[in-house]
Every structure is written in structure tokens, then in C-alpha cells.
PDB file of N, CA and C in Angstrom:
ATOM      1  N   MET A   1     -41.721 -25.032 -18.118  1.00  0.00           N
ATOM      2  CA  MET A   1     -40.937 -25.576 -19.223  1.00  0.00           C
ATOM      3  C   MET A   1     -39.441 -25.651 -18.677  1.00  0.00           C
ATOM      4  N   SER A   2     -38.864 -26.866 -18.830  1.00  0.00           N
ATOM      5  CA  SER A   2     -37.509 -27.035 -18.352  1.00  0.00           C
ATOM      6  C   SER A   2     -36.661 -27.231 -19.525  1.00  0.00           C
ATOM      7  N   SER A   3     -35.334 -27.081 -19.247  1.00  0.00           N
ATOM      8  CA  SER A   3     -34.310 -27.101 -20.369  1.00  0.00           C
ATOM      9  C   SER A   3     -33.452 -28.329 -20.050  1.00  0.00           C
ATOM     10  N   LYS A   4     -33.223 -29.072 -21.166  1.00  0.00           N
ATOM     11  CA  LYS A   4     -32.371 -30.299 -21.169  1.00  0.00           C
ATOM     12  C   LYS A   4     -31.400 -30.247 -22.310  1.00  0.00           C
ATOM     13  N   ASN A   5     -30.343 -30.969 -22.176  1.00  0.00           N
ATOM     14  CA  ASN A   5     -29.347 -31.101 -23.322  1.00  0.00           C
ATOM     15  C   ASN A   5     -29.666 -32.383 -24.095  1.00  0.00           C
ATOM     16  N   ALA A   6     -29.315 -32.244 -25.397  1.00  0.00           N
ATOM     17  CA  ALA A   6     -29.527 -33.361 -26.430  1.00  0.00           C
ATOM     18  C   ALA A   6     -28.346 -33.387 -27.316  1.00  0.00           C
ATOM     19  N   LYS A   7     -28.147 -34.489 -28.065  1.00  0.00           N
ATOM     20  CA  LYS A   7     -27.027 -34.461 -29.013  1.00  0.00           C
ATOM     21  C   LYS A   7     -27.475 -34.981 -30.274  1.00  0.00           C
ATOM     22  N   VAL A   8     -26.928 -34.369 -31.416  1.00  0.00           N
ATOM     23  CA  VAL A   8     -27.294 -34.850 -32.827  1.00  0.00           C
ATOM     24  C   VAL A   8     -26.126 -35.732 -33.127  1.00  0.00           C
ATOM     25  N   PHE A   9     -26.462 -36.979 -33.763  1.00  0.00           N
ATOM     26  CA  PHE A   9     -25.444 -37.794 -34.203  1.00  0.00           C
ATOM     27  C   PHE A   9     -25.950 -38.553 -35.484  1.00  0.00           C
ATOM     28  N   LYS A  10     -24.924 -39.177 -36.231  1.00  0.00           N
ATOM     29  CA  LYS A  10     -25.227 -39.914 -37.427  1.00  0.00           C
ATOM     30  C   LYS A  10     -25.679 -41.261 -37.058  1.00  0.00           C
ATOM     31  N   SER A  11     -26.790 -41.777 -37.785  1.00  0.00           N
ATOM     32  CA  SER A  11     -27.222 -43.030 -37.598  1.00  0.00           C
ATOM     33  C   SER A  11     -27.410 -43.596 -38.982  1.00  0.00           C
ATOM     34  N   GLY A  12     -26.566 -44.420 -39.406  1.00  0.00           N
ATOM     35  CA  GLY A  12     -26.657 -44.892 -40.794  1.00  0.00           C
ATOM     36  C   GLY A  12     -26.461 -43.712 -41.797  1.00  0.00           C
ATOM     37  N   ASN A  13     -27.431 -43.571 -42.712  1.00  0.00           N
ATOM     38  CA  ASN A  13     -27.643 -42.510 -43.665  1.00  0.00           C
ATOM     39  C   ASN A  13     -28.433 -41.362 -43.148  1.00  0.00           C
ATOM     40  N   SER A  14     -28.885 -41.539 -41.817  1.00  0.00           N
ATOM     41  CA  SER A  14     -29.769 -40.459 -41.302  1.00  0.00           C
ATOM     42  C   SER A  14     -29.138 -39.689 -40.141  1.00  0.00           C
ATOM     43  N   GLN A  15     -29.694 -38.722 -39.574  1.00  0.00           N
ATOM     44  CA  GLN A  15     -29.256 -38.051 -38.382  1.00  0.00           C
ATOM     45  C   GLN A  15     -30.310 -38.407 -37.330  1.00  0.00           C
ATOM     46  N   ALA A  16     -29.774 -38.458 -36.048  1.00  0.00           N
ATOM     47  CA  ALA A  16     -30.684 -38.735 -34.880  1.00  0.00           C
ATOM     48  C   ALA A  16     -30.407 -37.801 -33.804  1.00  0.00           C
ATOM     49  N   ILE A  17     -31.436 -37.645 -32.899  1.00  0.00           N
ATOM     50  CA  ILE A  17     -31.238 -36.826 -31.731  1.00  0.00           C
ATOM     51  C   ILE A  17     -31.384 -37.640 -30.571  1.00  0.00           C
ATOM     52  N   SER A  18     -30.357 -37.601 -29.736  1.00  0.00           N
ATOM     53  CA  SER A  18     -30.247 -38.404 -28.450  1.00  0.00           C
ATOM     54  C   SER A  18     -30.785 -37.507 -27.239  1.00  0.00           C
ATOM     55  N   LEU A  19     -31.683 -38.085 -26.578  1.00  0.00           N
ATOM     56  CA  LEU A  19     -32.279 -37.383 -25.378  1.00  0.00           C
ATOM     57  C   LEU A  19     -31.871 -38.163 -24.105  1.00  0.00           C
ATOM     58  N   ASN A  20     -31.520 -37.414 -23.056  1.00  0.00           N
ATOM     59  CA  ASN A  20     -31.305 -38.226 -21.810  1.00  0.00           C
ATOM     60  C   ASN A  20     -32.747 -38.770 -21.255  1.00  0.00           C
ATOM     61  N   LYS A  21     -32.561 -39.702 -20.301  1.00  0.00           N
ATOM     62  CA  LYS A  21     -33.775 -40.521 -19.727  1.00  0.00           C
ATOM     63  C   LYS A  21     -34.783 -39.476 -19.201  1.00  0.00           C
ATOM     64  N   SER A  22     -34.316 -38.539 -18.445  1.00  0.00           N
ATOM     65  CA  SER A  22     -35.138 -37.565 -17.706  1.00  0.00           C
ATOM     66  C   SER A  22     -36.056 -36.772 -18.715  1.00  0.00           C
ATOM     67  N   ALA A  23     -35.287 -36.272 -19.769  1.00  0.00           N
ATOM     68  CA  ALA A  23     -36.033 -35.502 -20.812  1.00  0.00           C
ATOM     69  C   ALA A  23     -36.956 -36.346 -21.429  1.00  0.00           C
ATOM     70  N   PHE A  24     -36.709 -37.565 -21.851  1.00  0.00           N
ATOM     71  CA  PHE A  24     -37.607 -38.502 -22.557  1.00  0.00           C
ATOM     72  C   PHE A  24     -38.792 -38.821 -21.684  1.00  0.00           C
ATOM     73  N   ASN A  25     -38.607 -39.101 -20.408  1.00  0.00           N
ATOM     74  CA  ASN A  25     -39.693 -39.434 -19.548  1.00  0.00           C
ATOM     75  C   ASN A  25     -40.565 -38.160 -19.241  1.00  0.00           C
ATOM     76  N   GLU A  26     -39.937 -36.953 -19.056  1.00  0.00           N
ATOM     77  CA  GLU A  26     -40.660 -35.744 -18.769  1.00  0.00           C
ATOM     78  C   GLU A  26     -41.537 -35.431 -19.936  1.00  0.00           C
ATOM     79  N   ALA A  27     -41.187 -35.758 -21.171  1.00  0.00           N
ATOM     80  CA  ALA A  27     -41.933 -35.413 -22.321  1.00  0.00           C
ATOM     81  C   ALA A  27     -43.069 -36.472 -22.597  1.00  0.00           C
ATOM     82  N   GLY A  28     -43.086 -37.542 -21.743  1.00  0.00           N
ATOM     83  CA  GLY A  28     -44.073 -38.600 -21.811  1.00  0.00           C
ATOM     84  C   GLY A  28     -44.037 -39.423 -23.029  1.00  0.00           C
ATOM     85  N   LEU A  29     -42.709 -39.595 -23.512  1.00  0.00           N
ATOM     86  CA  LEU A  29     -42.505 -40.443 -24.815  1.00  0.00           C
ATOM     87  C   LEU A  29     -42.249 -41.835 -24.398  1.00  0.00           C
ATOM     88  N   SER A  30     -42.477 -42.773 -25.357  1.00  0.00           N
ATOM     89  CA  SER A  30     -42.176 -44.190 -25.336  1.00  0.00           C
ATOM     90  C   SER A  30     -41.570 -44.595 -26.638  1.00  0.00           C
ATOM     91  N   ILE A  31     -40.677 -45.634 -26.488  1.00  0.00           N
ATOM     92  CA  ILE A  31     -40.002 -46.144 -27.728  1.00  0.00           C
ATOM     93  C   ILE A  31     -41.136 -46.393 -28.850  1.00  0.00           C
ATOM     94  N   GLY A  32     -40.834 -46.010 -30.013  1.00  0.00           N
ATOM     95  CA  GLY A  32     -41.754 -46.186 -31.100  1.00  0.00           C
ATOM     96  C   GLY A  32     -42.749 -45.198 -31.324  1.00  0.00           C
ATOM     97  N   ASP A  33     -42.829 -44.186 -30.385  1.00  0.00           N
ATOM     98  CA  ASP A  33     -43.798 -43.090 -30.658  1.00  0.00           C
ATOM     99  C   ASP A  33     -43.503 -42.296 -31.956  1.00  0.00           C
ATOM    100  N   GLU A  34     -44.492 -41.894 -32.634  1.00  0.00           N
ATOM    101  CA  GLU A  34     -44.351 -41.072 -33.764  1.00  0.00           C
ATOM    102  C   GLU A  34     -44.452 -39.619 -33.327  1.00  0.00           C
ATOM    103  N   LEU A  35     -43.694 -38.783 -33.971  1.00  0.00           N
ATOM    104  CA  LEU A  35     -43.593 -37.329 -33.608  1.00  0.00           C
ATOM    105  C   LEU A  35     -43.890 -36.518 -34.850  1.00  0.00           C
ATOM    106  N   ILE A  36     -44.579 -35.306 -34.623  1.00  0.00           N
ATOM    107  CA  ILE A  36     -44.723 -34.404 -35.606  1.00  0.00           C
ATOM    108  C   ILE A  36     -43.609 -33.343 -35.524  1.00  0.00           C
ATOM    109  N   VAL A  37     -42.973 -32.955 -36.567  1.00  0.00           N
ATOM    110  CA  VAL A  37     -41.878 -31.931 -36.376  1.00  0.00           C
ATOM    111  C   VAL A  37     -42.269 -30.725 -37.164  1.00  0.00           C
ATOM    112  N   GLU A  38     -42.246 -29.710 -36.479  1.00  0.00           N
ATOM    113  CA  GLU A  38     -42.433 -28.310 -37.098  1.00  0.00           C
ATOM    114  C   GLU A  38     -41.175 -27.458 -37.029  1.00  0.00           C
ATOM    115  N   ILE A  39     -40.882 -26.888 -38.159  1.00  0.00           N
ATOM    116  CA  ILE A  39     -39.686 -26.153 -38.314  1.00  0.00           C
ATOM    117  C   ILE A  39     -40.071 -24.705 -38.590  1.00  0.00           C
ATOM    118  N   LYS A  40     -39.584 -23.687 -37.795  1.00  0.00           N
ATOM    119  CA  LYS A  40     -39.822 -22.306 -37.874  1.00  0.00           C
ATOM    120  C   LYS A  40     -38.683 -21.589 -37.329  1.00  0.00           C
ATOM    121  N   ASP A  41     -38.153 -20.704 -38.215  1.00  0.00           N
ATOM    122  CA  ASP A  41     -36.985 -19.810 -37.772  1.00  0.00           C
ATOM    123  C   ASP A  41     -35.837 -20.636 -37.193  1.00  0.00           C
ATOM    124  N   GLU A  42     -35.401 -21.673 -37.790  1.00  0.00           N
ATOM    125  CA  GLU A  42     -34.416 -22.536 -37.501  1.00  0.00           C
ATOM    126  C   GLU A  42     -34.532 -23.120 -36.155  1.00  0.00           C
ATOM    127  N   GLN A  43     -35.776 -23.430 -35.674  1.00  0.00           N
ATOM    128  CA  GLN A  43     -36.126 -24.060 -34.554  1.00  0.00           C
ATOM    129  C   GLN A  43     -36.944 -25.232 -34.825  1.00  0.00           C
ATOM    130  N   LEU A  44     -36.720 -26.354 -34.133  1.00  0.00           N
ATOM    131  CA  LEU A  44     -37.611 -27.579 -34.271  1.00  0.00           C
ATOM    132  C   LEU A  44     -38.482 -27.675 -33.128  1.00  0.00           C
ATOM    133  N   THR A  45     -39.693 -28.024 -33.343  1.00  0.00           N
ATOM    134  CA  THR A  45     -40.640 -28.350 -32.294  1.00  0.00           C
ATOM    135  C   THR A  45     -41.226 -29.681 -32.548  1.00  0.00           C
ATOM    136  N   PHE A  46     -41.097 -30.613 -31.597  1.00  0.00           N
ATOM    137  CA  PHE A  46     -41.602 -31.939 -31.642  1.00  0.00           C
ATOM    138  C   PHE A  46     -42.837 -32.092 -30.914  1.00  0.00           C
ATOM    139  N   THR A  47     -43.950 -32.776 -31.461  1.00  0.00           N
ATOM    140  CA  THR A  47     -45.124 -32.916 -30.798  1.00  0.00           C
ATOM    141  C   THR A  47     -45.471 -34.439 -31.071  1.00  0.00           C
ATOM    142  N   LYS A  48     -45.847 -35.107 -29.925  1.00  0.00           N
ATOM    143  CA  LYS A  48     -46.225 -36.408 -30.044  1.00  0.00           C
ATOM    144  C   LYS A  48     -47.439 -36.660 -30.801  1.00  0.00           C
ATOM    145  N   LYS A  49     -47.435 -37.493 -31.807  1.00  0.00           N
ATOM    146  CA  LYS A  49     -48.606 -37.761 -32.647  1.00  0.00           C
ATOM    147  C   LYS A  49     -49.579 -38.741 -31.928  1.00  0.00           C
ATOM    148  N   GLU A  50     -50.850 -38.255 -31.870  1.00  0.00           N
ATOM    149  CA  GLU A  50     -51.900 -39.139 -31.175  1.00  0.00           C
ATOM    150  C   GLU A  50     -52.097 -40.357 -32.034  1.00  0.00           C
ATOM    151  N   LYS A  51     -52.290 -41.490 -31.417  1.00  0.00           N
ATOM    152  CA  LYS A  51     -52.596 -42.693 -32.081  1.00  0.00           C
ATOM    153  C   LYS A  51     -54.056 -42.835 -32.466  1.00  0.00           C
ATOM    154  N   ASP A  52     -54.279 -43.361 -33.691  1.00  0.00           N
ATOM    155  CA  ASP A  52     -55.703 -43.554 -33.903  1.00  0.00           C
ATOM    156  C   ASP A  52     -56.015 -44.971 -33.551  1.00  0.00           C
ATOM    157  N   ILE A  53     -57.396 -45.276 -33.644  1.00  0.00           N
ATOM    158  CA  ILE A  53     -57.836 -46.624 -33.086  1.00  0.00           C
ATOM    159  C   ILE A  53     -57.118 -47.811 -33.752  1.00  0.00           C
ATOM    160  N   LYS A  54     -56.844 -47.755 -34.988  1.00  0.00           N
ATOM    161  CA  LYS A  54     -55.976 -48.801 -35.691  1.00  0.00           C
ATOM    162  C   LYS A  54     -54.698 -49.053 -34.900  1.00  0.00           C
ATOM    163  N   ASP A  55     -53.974 -47.905 -34.740  1.00  0.00           N
ATOM    164  CA  ASP A  55     -52.675 -48.072 -34.064  1.00  0.00           C
ATOM    165  C   ASP A  55     -52.774 -48.621 -32.637  1.00  0.00           C
ATOM    166  N   GLU A  56     -53.748 -48.279 -31.892  1.00  0.00           N
ATOM    167  CA  GLU A  56     -54.088 -48.705 -30.577  1.00  0.00           C
ATOM    168  C   GLU A  56     -54.336 -50.287 -30.599  1.00  0.00           C
ATOM    169  N   ILE A  57     -55.148 -50.727 -31.474  1.00  0.00           N
ATOM    170  CA  ILE A  57     -55.448 -52.100 -31.595  1.00  0.00           C
ATOM    171  C   ILE A  57     -54.144 -52.863 -32.095  1.00  0.00           C
ATOM    172  N   GLN A  58     -53.415 -52.492 -32.981  1.00  0.00           N
ATOM    173  CA  GLN A  58     -52.119 -53.241 -33.358  1.00  0.00           C
ATOM    174  C   GLN A  58     -51.251 -53.273 -32.207  1.00  0.00           C
ATOM    175  N   ASP A  59     -51.043 -52.133 -31.339  1.00  0.00           N
ATOM    176  CA  ASP A  59     -50.174 -52.193 -30.224  1.00  0.00           C
ATOM    177  C   ASP A  59     -50.709 -53.211 -29.158  1.00  0.00           C
ATOM    178  N   PHE A  60     -52.020 -53.229 -29.018  1.00  0.00           N
ATOM    179  CA  PHE A  60     -52.569 -54.155 -28.045  1.00  0.00           C
ATOM    180  C   PHE A  60     -52.229 -55.586 -28.373  1.00  0.00           C
ATOM    181  N   TYR A  61     -52.380 -55.936 -29.704  1.00  0.00           N
ATOM    182  CA  TYR A  61     -52.049 -57.401 -30.070  1.00  0.00           C
ATOM    183  C   TYR A  61     -50.447 -57.745 -30.079  1.00  0.00           C
ATOM    184  N   ARG A  62     -49.764 -56.593 -30.464  1.00  0.00           N
ATOM    185  CA  ARG A  62     -48.230 -56.749 -30.484  1.00  0.00           C
ATOM    186  C   ARG A  62     -47.706 -57.002 -29.064  1.00  0.00           C
ATOM    187  N   GLN A  63     -48.301 -56.469 -28.185  1.00  0.00           N
ATOM    188  CA  GLN A  63     -47.957 -56.578 -26.737  1.00  0.00           C
ATOM    189  C   GLN A  63     -48.458 -57.829 -26.125  1.00  0.00           C
ATOM    190  N   GLY A  64     -49.026 -58.759 -26.853  1.00  0.00           N
ATOM    191  CA  GLY A  64     -49.454 -59.982 -26.403  1.00  0.00           C
ATOM    192  C   GLY A  64     -51.011 -59.876 -25.865  1.00  0.00           C
ATOM    193  N   GLY A  65     -51.720 -58.886 -26.141  1.00  0.00           N
ATOM    194  CA  GLY A  65     -52.988 -58.731 -25.598  1.00  0.00           C
ATOM    195  C   GLY A  65     -54.028 -59.763 -26.117  1.00  0.00           C
ATOM    196  N   LYS A  66     -54.820 -60.168 -25.300  1.00  0.00           N
ATOM    197  CA  LYS A  66     -55.984 -61.150 -25.682  1.00  0.00           C
ATOM    198  C   LYS A  66     -57.303 -60.591 -25.257  1.00  0.00           C
ATOM    199  N   TYR A  67     -58.270 -60.770 -26.071  1.00  0.00           N
ATOM    200  CA  TYR A  67     -59.621 -60.378 -25.781  1.00  0.00           C
ATOM    201  C   TYR A  67     -60.369 -61.517 -25.408  1.00  0.00           C
ATOM    202  N   ASP A  68     -60.724 -61.559 -23.958  1.00  0.00           N
ATOM    203  CA  ASP A  68     -61.415 -62.723 -23.519  1.00  0.00           C
ATOM    204  C   ASP A  68     -62.539 -62.243 -22.477  1.00  0.00           C
ATOM    205  N   GLU A  69     -63.649 -62.004 -23.042  1.00  0.00           N
ATOM    206  CA  GLU A  69     -64.754 -61.473 -22.206  1.00  0.00           C
ATOM    207  C   GLU A  69     -65.754 -62.596 -22.093  1.00  0.00           C
ATOM    208  N   LYS A  70     -66.256 -62.751 -20.907  1.00  0.00           N
ATOM    209  CA  LYS A  70     -67.342 -63.710 -20.629  1.00  0.00           C
ATOM    210  C   LYS A  70     -68.663 -63.262 -21.302  1.00  0.00           C
ATOM    211  N   GLU A  71     -69.525 -64.303 -21.669  1.00  0.00           N
ATOM    212  CA  GLU A  71     -70.721 -64.037 -22.347  1.00  0.00           C
ATOM    213  C   GLU A  71     -71.615 -63.238 -21.280  1.00  0.00           C
ATOM    214  N   ILE A  72     -72.422 -62.346 -21.738  1.00  0.00           N
ATOM    215  CA  ILE A  72     -73.287 -61.551 -20.770  1.00  0.00           C
ATOM    216  C   ILE A  72     -74.767 -62.106 -20.891  1.00  0.00           C
ATOM    217  N   ASP A  73     -75.291 -62.478 -19.848  1.00  0.00           N
ATOM    218  CA  ASP A  73     -76.616 -62.889 -19.837  1.00  0.00           C
ATOM    219  C   ASP A  73     -77.626 -61.685 -19.617  1.00  0.00           C
ATOM    220  N   PHE A  74     -78.344 -61.454 -20.545  1.00  0.00           N
ATOM    221  CA  PHE A  74     -79.282 -60.394 -20.565  1.00  0.00           C
ATOM    222  C   PHE A  74     -80.658 -60.818 -20.156  1.00  0.00           C
ATOM    223  N   GLY A  75     -80.898 -61.978 -19.711  1.00  0.00           N
ATOM    224  CA  GLY A  75     -82.186 -62.521 -19.209  1.00  0.00           C
ATOM    225  C   GLY A  75     -82.917 -63.177 -20.238  1.00  0.00           C
ATOM    226  N   GLU A  76     -84.216 -63.366 -19.992  1.00  0.00           N
ATOM    227  CA  GLU A  76     -85.148 -64.104 -20.900  1.00  0.00           C
ATOM    228  C   GLU A  76     -85.376 -63.198 -22.153  1.00  0.00           C
ATOM    229  N   SER A  77     -85.667 -63.825 -23.236  1.00  0.00           N
ATOM    230  CA  SER A  77     -86.005 -63.201 -24.523  1.00  0.00           C
ATOM    231  C   SER A  77     -87.403 -62.466 -24.354  1.00  0.00           C
ATOM    232  N   VAL A  78     -87.420 -61.283 -25.000  1.00  0.00           N
ATOM    233  CA  VAL A  78     -88.613 -60.591 -25.004  1.00  0.00           C
ATOM    234  C   VAL A  78     -88.983 -60.097 -26.388  1.00  0.00           C
ATOM    235  N   GLY A  79     -90.121 -60.128 -26.808  1.00  0.00           N
ATOM    236  CA  GLY A  79     -90.429 -59.848 -28.086  1.00  0.00           C
ATOM    237  C   GLY A  79     -90.254 -61.044 -29.031  1.00  0.00           C
ATOM    238  N   LYS A  80     -89.729 -60.800 -30.323  1.00  0.00           N
ATOM    239  CA  LYS A  80     -89.747 -61.859 -31.343  1.00  0.00           C
ATOM    240  C   LYS A  80     -88.288 -62.363 -31.615  1.00  0.00           C
ATOM    241  N   GLU A  81     -87.323 -62.270 -30.620  1.00  0.00           N
ATOM    242  CA  GLU A  81     -85.954 -62.724 -30.919  1.00  0.00           C
ATOM    243  C   GLU A  81     -85.916 -64.233 -31.190  1.00  0.00           C
ATOM    244  N   LEU A  82     -85.170 -64.664 -31.960  1.00  0.00           N
ATOM    245  CA  LEU A  82     -85.021 -66.104 -32.188  1.00  0.00           C
ATOM    246  C   LEU A  82     -83.499 -66.456 -31.771  1.00  0.00           C
ATOM    247  N   TRP A  83     -83.412 -67.412 -30.964  1.00  0.00           N
ATOM    248  CA  TRP A  83     -81.972 -67.846 -30.530  1.00  0.00           C
ATOM    249  C   TRP A  83     -81.912 -69.275 -30.738  1.00  0.00           C
TER     250      TRP A  83
END
């Protein structure tokens, strides 16, 4: 575990915490990540919230993702399939 400095500042009607780039990167954070905040004995612990499949799909399309998969040929029909 490493120790880094951060700063609390006012942002509109809220308060924010500023992290330097090395702390941000070391924590594996990205802009827009959601965090879970736990408070115990006047200490804050931040944990990165895992994305569910809905969030992953939305991020994919927000970042210009396109789904383009070629049709797969499974060979000749067997049984009673109708095409």
C-alpha cells in the first residue's frame, strides 16, 4: 500500500477530492467510474464499483462500438430444420 496526497475542494454545491495522476492510475480508476464509499471511525474507504452487463453495453456504444460479426456457416442442415 502506498501513500499519496489528495486535496478536498468545493465544486458547486458539493465537495470533491482531487487525486494526482499517479494515485489515480495506481488505483486503476477511469474518468466516470462509480465508487462505493465506506465511512468508519472518521475514515473514508473508496472501492471501485463493478460494472454490470448493462453498464458495459452502454459504455461500448458510447465509445462508438459497432457489432459486426460475419455469418457463421454451420454446414448442411440435418434433421427437420427449415430455412
